[in-house]
Each structure stands twice: as structure tokens, then as C-alpha cells.
mmCIF file with all atom_site columns, C-alpha atoms and ligand atoms in Angstrom:
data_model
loop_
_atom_site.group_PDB
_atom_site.id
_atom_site.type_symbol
_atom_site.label_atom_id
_atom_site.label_alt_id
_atom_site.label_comp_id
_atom_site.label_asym_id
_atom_site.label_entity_id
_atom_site.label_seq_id
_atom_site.pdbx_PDB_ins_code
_atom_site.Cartn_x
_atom_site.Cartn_y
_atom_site.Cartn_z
_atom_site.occupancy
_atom_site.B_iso_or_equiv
_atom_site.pdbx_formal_charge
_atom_site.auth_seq_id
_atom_site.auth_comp_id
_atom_site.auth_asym_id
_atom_site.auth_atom_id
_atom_site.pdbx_PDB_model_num
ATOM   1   C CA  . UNK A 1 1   ? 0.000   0.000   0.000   1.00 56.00 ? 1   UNK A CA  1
ATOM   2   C CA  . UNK A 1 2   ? 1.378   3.275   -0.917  1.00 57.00 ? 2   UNK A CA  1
ATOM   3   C CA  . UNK A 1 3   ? 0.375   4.947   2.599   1.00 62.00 ? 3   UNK A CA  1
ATOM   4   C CA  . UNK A 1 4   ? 0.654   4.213   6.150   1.00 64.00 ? 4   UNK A CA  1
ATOM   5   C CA  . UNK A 1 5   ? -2.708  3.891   8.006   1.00 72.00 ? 5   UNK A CA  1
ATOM   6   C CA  . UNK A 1 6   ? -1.945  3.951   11.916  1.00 82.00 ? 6   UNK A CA  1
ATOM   7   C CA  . UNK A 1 7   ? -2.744  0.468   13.834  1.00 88.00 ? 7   UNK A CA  1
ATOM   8   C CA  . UNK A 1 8   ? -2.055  -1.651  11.322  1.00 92.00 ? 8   UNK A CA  1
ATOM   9   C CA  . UNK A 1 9   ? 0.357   -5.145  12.688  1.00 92.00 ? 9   UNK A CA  1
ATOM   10  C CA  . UNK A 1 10  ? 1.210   -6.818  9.558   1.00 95.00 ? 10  UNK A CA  1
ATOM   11  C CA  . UNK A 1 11  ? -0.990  -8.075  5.844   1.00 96.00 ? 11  UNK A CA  1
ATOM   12  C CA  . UNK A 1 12  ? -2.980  -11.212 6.464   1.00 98.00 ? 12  UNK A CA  1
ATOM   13  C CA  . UNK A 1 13  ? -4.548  -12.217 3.136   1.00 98.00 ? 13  UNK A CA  1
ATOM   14  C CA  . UNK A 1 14  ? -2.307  -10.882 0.417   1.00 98.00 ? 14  UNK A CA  1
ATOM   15  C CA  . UNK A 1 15  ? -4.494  -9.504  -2.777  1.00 98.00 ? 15  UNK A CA  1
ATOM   16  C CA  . UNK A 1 16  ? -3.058  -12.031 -4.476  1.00 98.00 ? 16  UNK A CA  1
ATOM   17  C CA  . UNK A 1 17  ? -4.307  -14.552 -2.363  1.00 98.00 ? 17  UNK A CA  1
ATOM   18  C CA  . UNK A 1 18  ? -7.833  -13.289 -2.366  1.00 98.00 ? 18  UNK A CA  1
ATOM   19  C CA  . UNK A 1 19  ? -8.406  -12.976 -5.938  1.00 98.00 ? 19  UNK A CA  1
ATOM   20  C CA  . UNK A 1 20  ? -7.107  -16.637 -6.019  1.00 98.00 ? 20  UNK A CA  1
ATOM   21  C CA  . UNK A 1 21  ? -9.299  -17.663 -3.264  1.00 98.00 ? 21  UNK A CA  1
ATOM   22  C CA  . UNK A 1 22  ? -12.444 -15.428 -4.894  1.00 98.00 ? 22  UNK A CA  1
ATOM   23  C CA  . UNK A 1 23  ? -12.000 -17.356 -8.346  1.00 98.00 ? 23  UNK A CA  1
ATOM   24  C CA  . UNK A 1 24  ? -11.437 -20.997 -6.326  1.00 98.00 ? 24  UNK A CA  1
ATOM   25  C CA  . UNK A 1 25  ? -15.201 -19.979 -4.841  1.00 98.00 ? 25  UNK A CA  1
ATOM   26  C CA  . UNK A 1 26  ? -16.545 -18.409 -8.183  1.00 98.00 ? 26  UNK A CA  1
ATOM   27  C CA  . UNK A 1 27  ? -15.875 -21.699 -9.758  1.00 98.00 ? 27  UNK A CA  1
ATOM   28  C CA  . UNK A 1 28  ? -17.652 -24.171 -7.154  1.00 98.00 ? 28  UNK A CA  1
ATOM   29  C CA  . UNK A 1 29  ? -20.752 -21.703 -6.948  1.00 98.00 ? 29  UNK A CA  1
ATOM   30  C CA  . UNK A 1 30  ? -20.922 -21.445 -11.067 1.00 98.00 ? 30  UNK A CA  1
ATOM   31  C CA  . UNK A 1 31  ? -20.875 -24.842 -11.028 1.00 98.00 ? 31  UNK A CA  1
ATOM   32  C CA  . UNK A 1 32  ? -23.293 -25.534 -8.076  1.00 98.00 ? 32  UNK A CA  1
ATOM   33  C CA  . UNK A 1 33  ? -25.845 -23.247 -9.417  1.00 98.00 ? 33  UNK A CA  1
ATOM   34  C CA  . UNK A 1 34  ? -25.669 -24.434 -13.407 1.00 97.00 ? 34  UNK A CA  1
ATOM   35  C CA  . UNK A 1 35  ? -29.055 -24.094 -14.594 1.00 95.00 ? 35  UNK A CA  1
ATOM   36  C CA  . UNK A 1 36  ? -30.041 -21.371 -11.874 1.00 96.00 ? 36  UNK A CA  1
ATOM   37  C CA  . UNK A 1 37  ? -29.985 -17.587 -11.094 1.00 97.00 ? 37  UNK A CA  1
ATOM   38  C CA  . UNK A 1 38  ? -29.106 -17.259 -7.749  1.00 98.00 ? 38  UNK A CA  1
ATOM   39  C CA  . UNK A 1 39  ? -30.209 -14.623 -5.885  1.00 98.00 ? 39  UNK A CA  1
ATOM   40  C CA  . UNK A 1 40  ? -26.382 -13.374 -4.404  1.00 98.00 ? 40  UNK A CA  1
ATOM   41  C CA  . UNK A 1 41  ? -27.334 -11.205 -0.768  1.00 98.00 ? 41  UNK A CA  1
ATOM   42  C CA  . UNK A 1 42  ? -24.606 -9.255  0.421   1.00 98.00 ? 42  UNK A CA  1
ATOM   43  C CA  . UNK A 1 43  ? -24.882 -8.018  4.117   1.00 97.00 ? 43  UNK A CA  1
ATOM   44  C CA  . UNK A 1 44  ? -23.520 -4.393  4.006   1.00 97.00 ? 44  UNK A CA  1
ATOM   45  C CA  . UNK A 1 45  ? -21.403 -2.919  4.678   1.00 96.00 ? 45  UNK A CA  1
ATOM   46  C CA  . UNK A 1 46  ? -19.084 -5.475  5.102   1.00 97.00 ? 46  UNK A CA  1
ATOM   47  C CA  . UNK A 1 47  ? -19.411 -7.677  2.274   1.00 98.00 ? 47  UNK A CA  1
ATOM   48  C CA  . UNK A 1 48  ? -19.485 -5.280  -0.643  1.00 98.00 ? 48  UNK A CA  1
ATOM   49  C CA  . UNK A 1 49  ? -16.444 -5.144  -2.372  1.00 98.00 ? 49  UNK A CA  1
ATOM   50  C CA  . UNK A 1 50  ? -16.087 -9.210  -1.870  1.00 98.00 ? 50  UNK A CA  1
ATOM   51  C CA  . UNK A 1 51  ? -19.636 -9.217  -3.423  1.00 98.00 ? 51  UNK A CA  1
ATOM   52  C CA  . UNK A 1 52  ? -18.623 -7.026  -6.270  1.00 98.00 ? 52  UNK A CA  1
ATOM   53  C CA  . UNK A 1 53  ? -15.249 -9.459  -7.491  1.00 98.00 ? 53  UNK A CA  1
ATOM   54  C CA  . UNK A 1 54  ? -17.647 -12.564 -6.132  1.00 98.00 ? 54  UNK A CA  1
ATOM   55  C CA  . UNK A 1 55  ? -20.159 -11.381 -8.741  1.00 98.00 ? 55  UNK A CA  1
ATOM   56  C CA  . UNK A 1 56  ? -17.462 -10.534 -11.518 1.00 98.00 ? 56  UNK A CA  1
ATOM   57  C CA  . UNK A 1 57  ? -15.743 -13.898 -11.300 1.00 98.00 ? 57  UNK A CA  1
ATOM   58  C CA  . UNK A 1 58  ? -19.162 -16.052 -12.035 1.00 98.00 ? 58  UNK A CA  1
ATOM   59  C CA  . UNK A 1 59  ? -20.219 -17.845 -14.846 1.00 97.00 ? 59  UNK A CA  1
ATOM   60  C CA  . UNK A 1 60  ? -23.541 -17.993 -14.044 1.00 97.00 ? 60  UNK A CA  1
ATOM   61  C CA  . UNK A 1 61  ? -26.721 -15.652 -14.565 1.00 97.00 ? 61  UNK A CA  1
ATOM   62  C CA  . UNK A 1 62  ? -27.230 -14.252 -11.178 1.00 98.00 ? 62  UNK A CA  1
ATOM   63  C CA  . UNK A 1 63  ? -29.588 -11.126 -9.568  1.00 98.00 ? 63  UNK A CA  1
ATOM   64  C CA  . UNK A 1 64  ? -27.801 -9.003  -6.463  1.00 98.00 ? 64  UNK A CA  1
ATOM   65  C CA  . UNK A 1 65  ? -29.829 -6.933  -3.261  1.00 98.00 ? 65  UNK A CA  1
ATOM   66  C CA  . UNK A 1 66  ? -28.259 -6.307  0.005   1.00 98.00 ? 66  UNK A CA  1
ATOM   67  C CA  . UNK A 1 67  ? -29.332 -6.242  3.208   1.00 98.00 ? 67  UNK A CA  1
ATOM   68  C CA  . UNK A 1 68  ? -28.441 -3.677  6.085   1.00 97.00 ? 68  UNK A CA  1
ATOM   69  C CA  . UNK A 1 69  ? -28.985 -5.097  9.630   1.00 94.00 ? 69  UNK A CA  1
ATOM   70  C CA  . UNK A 1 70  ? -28.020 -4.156  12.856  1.00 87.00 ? 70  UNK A CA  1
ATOM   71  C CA  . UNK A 1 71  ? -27.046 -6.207  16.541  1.00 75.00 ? 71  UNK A CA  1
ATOM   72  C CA  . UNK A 1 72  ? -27.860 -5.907  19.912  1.00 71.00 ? 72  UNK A CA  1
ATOM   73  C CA  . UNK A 1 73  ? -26.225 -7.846  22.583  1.00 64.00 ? 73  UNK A CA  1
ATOM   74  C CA  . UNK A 1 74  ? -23.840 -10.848 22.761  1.00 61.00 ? 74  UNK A CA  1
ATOM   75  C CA  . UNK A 1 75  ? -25.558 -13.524 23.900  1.00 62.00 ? 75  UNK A CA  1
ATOM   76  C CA  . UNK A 1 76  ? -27.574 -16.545 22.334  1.00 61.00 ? 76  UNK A CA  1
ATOM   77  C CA  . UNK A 1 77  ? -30.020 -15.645 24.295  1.00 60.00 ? 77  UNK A CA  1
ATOM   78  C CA  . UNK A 1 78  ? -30.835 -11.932 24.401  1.00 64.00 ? 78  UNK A CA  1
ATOM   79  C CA  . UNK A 1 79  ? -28.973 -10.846 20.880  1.00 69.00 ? 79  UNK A CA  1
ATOM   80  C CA  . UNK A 1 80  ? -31.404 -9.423  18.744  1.00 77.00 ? 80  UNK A CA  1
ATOM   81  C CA  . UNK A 1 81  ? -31.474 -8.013  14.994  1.00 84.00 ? 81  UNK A CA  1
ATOM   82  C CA  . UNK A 1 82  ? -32.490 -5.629  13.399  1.00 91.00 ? 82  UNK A CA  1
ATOM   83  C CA  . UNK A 1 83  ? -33.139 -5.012  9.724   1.00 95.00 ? 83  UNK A CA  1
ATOM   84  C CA  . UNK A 1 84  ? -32.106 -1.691  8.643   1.00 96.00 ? 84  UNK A CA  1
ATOM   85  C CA  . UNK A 1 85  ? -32.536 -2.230  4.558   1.00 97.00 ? 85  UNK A CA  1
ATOM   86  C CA  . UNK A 1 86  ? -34.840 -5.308  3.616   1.00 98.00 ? 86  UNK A CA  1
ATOM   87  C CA  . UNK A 1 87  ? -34.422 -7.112  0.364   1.00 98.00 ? 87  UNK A CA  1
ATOM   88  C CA  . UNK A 1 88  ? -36.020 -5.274  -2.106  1.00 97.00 ? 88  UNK A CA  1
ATOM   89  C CA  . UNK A 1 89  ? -38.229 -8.119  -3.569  1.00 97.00 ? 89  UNK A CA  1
ATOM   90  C CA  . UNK A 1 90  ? -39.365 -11.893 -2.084  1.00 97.00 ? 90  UNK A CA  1
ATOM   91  C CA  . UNK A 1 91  ? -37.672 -15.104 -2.524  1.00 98.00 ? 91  UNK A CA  1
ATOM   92  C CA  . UNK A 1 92  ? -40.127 -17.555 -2.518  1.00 98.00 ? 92  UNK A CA  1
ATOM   93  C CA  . UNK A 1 93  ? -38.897 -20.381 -4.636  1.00 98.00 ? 93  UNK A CA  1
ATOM   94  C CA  . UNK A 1 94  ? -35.562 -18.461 -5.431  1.00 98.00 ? 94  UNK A CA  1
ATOM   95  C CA  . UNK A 1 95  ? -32.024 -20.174 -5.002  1.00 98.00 ? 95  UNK A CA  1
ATOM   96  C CA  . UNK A 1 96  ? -30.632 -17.445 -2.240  1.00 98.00 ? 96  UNK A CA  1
ATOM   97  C CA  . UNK A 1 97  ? -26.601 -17.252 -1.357  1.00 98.00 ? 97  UNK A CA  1
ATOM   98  C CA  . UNK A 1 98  ? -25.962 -15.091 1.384   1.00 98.00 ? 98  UNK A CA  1
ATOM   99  C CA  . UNK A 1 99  ? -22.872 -13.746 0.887   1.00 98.00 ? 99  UNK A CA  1
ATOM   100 C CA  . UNK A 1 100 ? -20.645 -12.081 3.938   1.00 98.00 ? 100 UNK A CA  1
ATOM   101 C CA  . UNK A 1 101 ? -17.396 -10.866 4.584   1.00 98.00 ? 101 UNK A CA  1
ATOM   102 C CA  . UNK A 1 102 ? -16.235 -12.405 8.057   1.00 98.00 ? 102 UNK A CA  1
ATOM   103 C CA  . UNK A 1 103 ? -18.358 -14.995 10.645  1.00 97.00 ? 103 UNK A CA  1
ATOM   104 C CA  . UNK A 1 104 ? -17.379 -14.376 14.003  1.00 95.00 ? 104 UNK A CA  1
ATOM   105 C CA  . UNK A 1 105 ? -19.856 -15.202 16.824  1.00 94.00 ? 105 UNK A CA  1
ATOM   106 C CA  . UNK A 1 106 ? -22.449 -16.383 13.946  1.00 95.00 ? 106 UNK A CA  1
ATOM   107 C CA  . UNK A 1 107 ? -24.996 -14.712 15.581  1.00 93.00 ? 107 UNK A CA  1
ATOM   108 C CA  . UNK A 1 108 ? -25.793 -12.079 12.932  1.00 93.00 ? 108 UNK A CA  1
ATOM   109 C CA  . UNK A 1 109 ? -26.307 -14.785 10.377  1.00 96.00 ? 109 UNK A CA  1
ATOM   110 C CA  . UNK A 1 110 ? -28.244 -17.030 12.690  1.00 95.00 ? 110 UNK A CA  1
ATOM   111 C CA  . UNK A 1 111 ? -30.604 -14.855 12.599  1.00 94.00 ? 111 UNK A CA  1
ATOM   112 C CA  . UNK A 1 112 ? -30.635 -13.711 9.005   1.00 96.00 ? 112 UNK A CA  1
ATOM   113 C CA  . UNK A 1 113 ? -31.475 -16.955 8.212   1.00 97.00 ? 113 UNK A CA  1
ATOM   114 C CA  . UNK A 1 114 ? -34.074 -17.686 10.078  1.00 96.00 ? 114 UNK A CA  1
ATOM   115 C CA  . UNK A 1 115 ? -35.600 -14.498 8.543   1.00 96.00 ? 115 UNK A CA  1
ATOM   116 C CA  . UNK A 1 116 ? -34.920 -15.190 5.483   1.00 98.00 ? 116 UNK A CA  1
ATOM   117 C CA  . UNK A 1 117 ? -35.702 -19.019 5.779   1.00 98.00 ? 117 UNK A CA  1
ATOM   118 C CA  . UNK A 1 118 ? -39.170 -18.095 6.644   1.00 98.00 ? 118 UNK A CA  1
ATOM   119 C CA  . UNK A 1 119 ? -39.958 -16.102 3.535   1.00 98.00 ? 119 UNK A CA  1
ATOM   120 C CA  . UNK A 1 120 ? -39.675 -19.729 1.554   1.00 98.00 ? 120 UNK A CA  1
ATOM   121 C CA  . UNK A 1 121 ? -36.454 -19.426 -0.736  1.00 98.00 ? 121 UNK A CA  1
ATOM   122 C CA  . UNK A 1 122 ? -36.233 -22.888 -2.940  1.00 98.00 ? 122 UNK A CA  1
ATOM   123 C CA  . UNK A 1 123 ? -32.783 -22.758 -1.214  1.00 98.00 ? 123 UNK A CA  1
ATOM   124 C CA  . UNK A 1 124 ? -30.494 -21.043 1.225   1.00 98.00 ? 124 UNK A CA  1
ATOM   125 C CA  . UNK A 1 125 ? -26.669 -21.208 1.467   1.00 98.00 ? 125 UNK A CA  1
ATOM   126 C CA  . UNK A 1 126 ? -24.156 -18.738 3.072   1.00 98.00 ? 126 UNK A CA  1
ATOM   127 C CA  . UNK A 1 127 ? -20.817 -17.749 1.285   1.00 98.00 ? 127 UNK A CA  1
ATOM   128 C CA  . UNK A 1 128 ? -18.191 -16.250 3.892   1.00 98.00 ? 128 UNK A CA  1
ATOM   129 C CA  . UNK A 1 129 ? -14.760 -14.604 2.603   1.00 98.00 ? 129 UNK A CA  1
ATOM   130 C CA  . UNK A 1 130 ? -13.677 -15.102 6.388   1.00 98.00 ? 130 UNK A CA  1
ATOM   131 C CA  . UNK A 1 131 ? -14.319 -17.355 9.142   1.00 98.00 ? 131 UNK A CA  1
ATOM   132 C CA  . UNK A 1 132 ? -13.201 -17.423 12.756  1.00 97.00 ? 132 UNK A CA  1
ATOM   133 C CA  . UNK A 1 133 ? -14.152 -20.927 14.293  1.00 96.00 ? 133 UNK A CA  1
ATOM   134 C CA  . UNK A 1 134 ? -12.807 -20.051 17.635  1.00 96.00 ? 134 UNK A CA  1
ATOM   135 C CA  . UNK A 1 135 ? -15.409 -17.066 18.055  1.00 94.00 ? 135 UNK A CA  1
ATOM   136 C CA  . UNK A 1 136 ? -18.595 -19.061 16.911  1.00 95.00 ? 136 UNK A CA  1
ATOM   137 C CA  . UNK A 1 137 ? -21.627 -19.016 19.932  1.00 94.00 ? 137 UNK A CA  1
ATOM   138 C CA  . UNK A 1 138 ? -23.954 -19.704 16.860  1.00 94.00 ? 138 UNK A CA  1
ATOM   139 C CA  . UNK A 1 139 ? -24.157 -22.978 14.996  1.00 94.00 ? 139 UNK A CA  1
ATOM   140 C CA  . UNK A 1 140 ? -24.005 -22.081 11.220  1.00 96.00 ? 140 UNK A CA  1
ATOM   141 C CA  . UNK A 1 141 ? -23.624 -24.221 8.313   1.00 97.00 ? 141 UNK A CA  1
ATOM   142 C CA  . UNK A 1 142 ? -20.718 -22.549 5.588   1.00 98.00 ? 142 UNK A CA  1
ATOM   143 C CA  . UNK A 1 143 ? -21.582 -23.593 2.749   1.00 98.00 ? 143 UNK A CA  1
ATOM   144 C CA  . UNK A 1 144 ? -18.256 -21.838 0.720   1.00 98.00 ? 144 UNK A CA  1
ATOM   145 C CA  . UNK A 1 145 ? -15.469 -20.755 2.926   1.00 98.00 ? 145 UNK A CA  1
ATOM   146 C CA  . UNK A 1 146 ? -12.689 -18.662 1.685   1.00 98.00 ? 146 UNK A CA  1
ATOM   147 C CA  . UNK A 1 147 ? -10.640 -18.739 4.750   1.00 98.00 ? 147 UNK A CA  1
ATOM   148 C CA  . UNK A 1 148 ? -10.054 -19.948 8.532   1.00 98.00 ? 148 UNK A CA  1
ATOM   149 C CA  . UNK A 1 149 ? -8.885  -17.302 10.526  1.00 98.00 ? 149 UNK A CA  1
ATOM   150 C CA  . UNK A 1 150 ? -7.144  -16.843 14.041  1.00 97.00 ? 150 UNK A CA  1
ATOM   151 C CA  . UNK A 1 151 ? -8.857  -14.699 16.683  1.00 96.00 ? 151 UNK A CA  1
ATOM   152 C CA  . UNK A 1 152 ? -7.447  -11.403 15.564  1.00 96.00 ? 152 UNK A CA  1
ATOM   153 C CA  . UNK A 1 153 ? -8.840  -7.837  14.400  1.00 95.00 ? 153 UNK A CA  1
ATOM   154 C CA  . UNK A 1 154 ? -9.037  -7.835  10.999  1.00 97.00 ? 154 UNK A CA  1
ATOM   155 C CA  . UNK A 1 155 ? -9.849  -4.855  8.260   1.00 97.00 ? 155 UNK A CA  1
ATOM   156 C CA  . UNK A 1 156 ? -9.218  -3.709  4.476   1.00 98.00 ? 156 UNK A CA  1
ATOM   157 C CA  . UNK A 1 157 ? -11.274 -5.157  1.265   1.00 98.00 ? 157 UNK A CA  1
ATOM   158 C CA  . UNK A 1 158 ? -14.793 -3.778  2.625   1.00 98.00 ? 158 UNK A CA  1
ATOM   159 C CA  . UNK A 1 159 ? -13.995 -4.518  6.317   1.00 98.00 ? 159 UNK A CA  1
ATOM   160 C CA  . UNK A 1 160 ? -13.749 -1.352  8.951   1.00 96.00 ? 160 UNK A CA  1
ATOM   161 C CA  . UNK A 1 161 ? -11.567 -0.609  11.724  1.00 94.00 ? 161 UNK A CA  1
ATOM   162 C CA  . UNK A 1 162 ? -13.367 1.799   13.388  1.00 91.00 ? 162 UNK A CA  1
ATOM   163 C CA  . UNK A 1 163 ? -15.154 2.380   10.186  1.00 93.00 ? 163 UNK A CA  1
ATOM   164 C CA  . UNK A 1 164 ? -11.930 2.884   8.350   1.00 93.00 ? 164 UNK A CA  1
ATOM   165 C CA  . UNK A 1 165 ? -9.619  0.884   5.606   1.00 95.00 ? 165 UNK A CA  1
ATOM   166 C CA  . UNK A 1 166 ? -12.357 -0.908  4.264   1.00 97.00 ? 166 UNK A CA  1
ATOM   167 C CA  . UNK A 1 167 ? -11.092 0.372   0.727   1.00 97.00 ? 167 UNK A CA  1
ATOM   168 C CA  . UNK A 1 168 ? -7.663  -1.310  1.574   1.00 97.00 ? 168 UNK A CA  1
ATOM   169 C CA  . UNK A 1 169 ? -7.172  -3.843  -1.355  1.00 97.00 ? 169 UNK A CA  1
ATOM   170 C CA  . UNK A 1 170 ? -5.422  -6.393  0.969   1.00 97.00 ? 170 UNK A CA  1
ATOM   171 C CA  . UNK A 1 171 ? -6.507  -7.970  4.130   1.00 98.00 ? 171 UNK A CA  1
ATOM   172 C CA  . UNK A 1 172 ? -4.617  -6.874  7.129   1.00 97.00 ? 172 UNK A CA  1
ATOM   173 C CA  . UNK A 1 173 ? -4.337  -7.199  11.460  1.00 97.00 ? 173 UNK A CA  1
ATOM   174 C CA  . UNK A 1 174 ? -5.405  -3.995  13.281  1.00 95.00 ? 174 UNK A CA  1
ATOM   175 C CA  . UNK A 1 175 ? -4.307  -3.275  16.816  1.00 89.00 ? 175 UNK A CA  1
ATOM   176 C CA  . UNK A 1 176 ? -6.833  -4.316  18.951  1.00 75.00 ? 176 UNK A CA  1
ATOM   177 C CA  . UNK A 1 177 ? -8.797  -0.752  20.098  1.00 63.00 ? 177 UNK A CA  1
ATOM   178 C CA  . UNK A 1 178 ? -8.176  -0.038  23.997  1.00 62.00 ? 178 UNK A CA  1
HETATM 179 C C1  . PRP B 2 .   ? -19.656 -7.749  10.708  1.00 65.20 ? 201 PRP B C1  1
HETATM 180 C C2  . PRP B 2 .   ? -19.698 -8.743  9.538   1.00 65.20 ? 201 PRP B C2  1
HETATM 181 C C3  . PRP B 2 .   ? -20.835 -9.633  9.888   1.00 65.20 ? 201 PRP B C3  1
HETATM 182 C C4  . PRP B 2 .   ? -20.848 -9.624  11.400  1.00 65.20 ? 201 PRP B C4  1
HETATM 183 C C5  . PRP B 2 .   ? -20.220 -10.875 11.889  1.00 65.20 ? 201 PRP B C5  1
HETATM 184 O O1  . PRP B 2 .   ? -20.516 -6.701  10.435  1.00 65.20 ? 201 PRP B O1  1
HETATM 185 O O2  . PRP B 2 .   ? -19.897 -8.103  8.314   1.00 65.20 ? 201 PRP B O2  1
HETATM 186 O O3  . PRP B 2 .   ? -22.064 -9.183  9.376   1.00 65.20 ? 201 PRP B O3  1
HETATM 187 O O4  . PRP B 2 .   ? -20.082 -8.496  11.837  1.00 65.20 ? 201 PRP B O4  1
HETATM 188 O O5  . PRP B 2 .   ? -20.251 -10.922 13.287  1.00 65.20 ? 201 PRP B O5  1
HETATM 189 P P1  . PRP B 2 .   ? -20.969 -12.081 14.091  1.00 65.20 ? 201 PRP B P1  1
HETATM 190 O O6  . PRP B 2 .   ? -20.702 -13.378 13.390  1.00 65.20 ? 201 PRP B O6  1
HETATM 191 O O7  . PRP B 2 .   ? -20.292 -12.010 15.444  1.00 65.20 ? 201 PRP B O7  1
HETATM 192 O O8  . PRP B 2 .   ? -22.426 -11.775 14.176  1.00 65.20 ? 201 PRP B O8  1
HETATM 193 P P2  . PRP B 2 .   ? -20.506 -5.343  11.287  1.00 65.20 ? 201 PRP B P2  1
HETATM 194 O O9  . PRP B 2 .   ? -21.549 -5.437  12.345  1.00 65.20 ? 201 PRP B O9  1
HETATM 195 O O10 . PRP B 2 .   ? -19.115 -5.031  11.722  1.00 65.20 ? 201 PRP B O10 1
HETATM 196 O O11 . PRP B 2 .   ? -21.031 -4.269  10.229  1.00 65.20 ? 201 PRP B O11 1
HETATM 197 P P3  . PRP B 2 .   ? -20.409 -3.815  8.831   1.00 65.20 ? 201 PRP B P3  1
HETATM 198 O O12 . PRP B 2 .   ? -20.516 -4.998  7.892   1.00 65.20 ? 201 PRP B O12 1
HETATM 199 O O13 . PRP B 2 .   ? -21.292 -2.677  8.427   1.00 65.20 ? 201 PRP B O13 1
HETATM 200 O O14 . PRP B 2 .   ? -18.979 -3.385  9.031   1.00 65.20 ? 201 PRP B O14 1
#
């Protein structure tokens, strides 16, 4: 990078590495969806720019919304969510791929899906660029996983530190904030 933002340890995911990883996922999802036009859901603000190379590197015919939601808590039990932007039509009977930046406690999705699991898609899959095992308090299925990552602050290609660096073309460790 050609500047020096302040808290930043070291690169994680190299760009390199994630437009290798982006095509590797591209491929198994154009494949897994031949015949189909999946509905692809990014959950802002996170996920956009991995949404917009996800999109770029299919093969497939595929429609694109996104969905703004907000949490509370950080618990199983009293976490709630809150839907900021809905999808802008239904999916009853649609093929639907959620498709997120980083899964930490799994709670946000969790509950995504059971909201959008009641409005009937024909299917329902999740496709994370990041996921952090260690942190999970929710049991959700991956269906495409870009990569396992250790418990550390992460930000750059659409993810914030402090809402900054999300337009950081690599992926990189942030000093945890005090
Ligand atoms: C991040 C990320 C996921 C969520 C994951 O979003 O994009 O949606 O947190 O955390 P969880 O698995 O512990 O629920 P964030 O709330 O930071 O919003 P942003 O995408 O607008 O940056």
C-alpha cells in the first residue's frame, strides 16, 4: 500500500491470495448453481467489495440486493437483529446465497437466516470470505469458505476498523482498540 494507516500489525490475506481464493469460490458456486440464477445477498457494509469481485468472477446468470442489519447484545439468548434495509423483492422459490465478509460469533447470520428461511427461498446457502471458528456461539452451516482465521482484528477489502480501511485492497491485522 502506498500509505501508512496507523494500527495496522502486519498483511494477512495478500491480494493475491484473495483474488485466487475469490476465483477458487466463483468456480464451485458457477458450477453448483448451473441451470439457476441465484439470488447473491450481500450483508452491508461489510461484504461489498467481496460481493462485487464474487459477482465478476461467475459464470452464471445471477440477480444481487443487500441487506443492512443491525445487533444488539452478545448472547444466544438476548442478541437481537435488526433489519435496517430489507431485500427489495421476495424469494419464494428463489435459489438465495448469502454472501458475507467475516463470521465471528455467527450470531448475525443465525438470525438472518431464520428471517430469510421463513420467507420460503427454494434454497439457502451462506458464502463467507472469512471465518473465525474459535469465536462461533452460533451454529451455522458454511456452505463456501474462503478462509479460517485466528482470533485477531481484521480490516481492508470492505472490512472497517473503526469504520476505516475498508477500501484497503489487501486484508490486514489492526491493533486491537483499547
Ligand atoms: C460484521 C460482519 C458480519 C458480522 C459478523 O458486520 O460483516 O455481518 O459483523 O459478526 P458475528 O458473526 O459475530 O455476528 P458489522 O456489524 O461489523 O457491520 P459492517 O458490515 O457494516 O462493518
Amino acid at each position: 500500500m502506498s500509505f501508512q494507516p496507523e494500527g495496522i500489525e502486519s498483511v494477512l490475506i495478500t491480494e493475491d491470495a484473495i483474488r485466487t481464493k475469490v476465483r477458487e469460490l466463483a468456480a464451485r458456486i458457477s458450477s453448483d448453481y448451473q441451470g439457476s440464477q441465484p439470488l447473491l445477498v450481500g450483508l452491508l457494509k461489510g461484504s461489498f467489495i467481496f460481493l462485487a469481485d464474487l459477482a465478476r468472477a461467475l459464470d452464471i446468470d445471477s440477480e444481487i440486493d443487500f441487506m443492512t442489519v443491525s445487533s444488539y447484545g452478545n448472547s444466544m439468548e438476548n442478541s437481537e437483529v435488526r433489519i435496517l434495509k430489507d431485500l427489495a423483492e421476495p424469494i419464494a422459490g428463489r435459489d438465495v446465497l448469502i454472501v458475507e465478509d467475516i463470521i465471528d460469533t455467527g450470531l448475525t447470520l443465525s438470525k438472518i437466516l431464520d428471517v430469510l428461511a421463513a420467507r420460503h427461498p427454494r434454497s439457502l446457502k451462506v458464502c463467507t470470505l472469512l471465518n473465525k471458528p474459535s469465536r462461533r456461539k452460533a451454529d451455522v452451516t458454511v456452505h463456501y469458505n474462503g478462509f479460517d482465521i485466528d482470533d485477531v482484528f481484521v480490516a481492508g477489502y470492505g472490512i472497517d476498523f473503526a469504520q476505516r480501511y475498508r477500501n484497503l485492497p489487501q486484508l490486514v491485522v489492526v491493533r486491537k482498540p483499547v
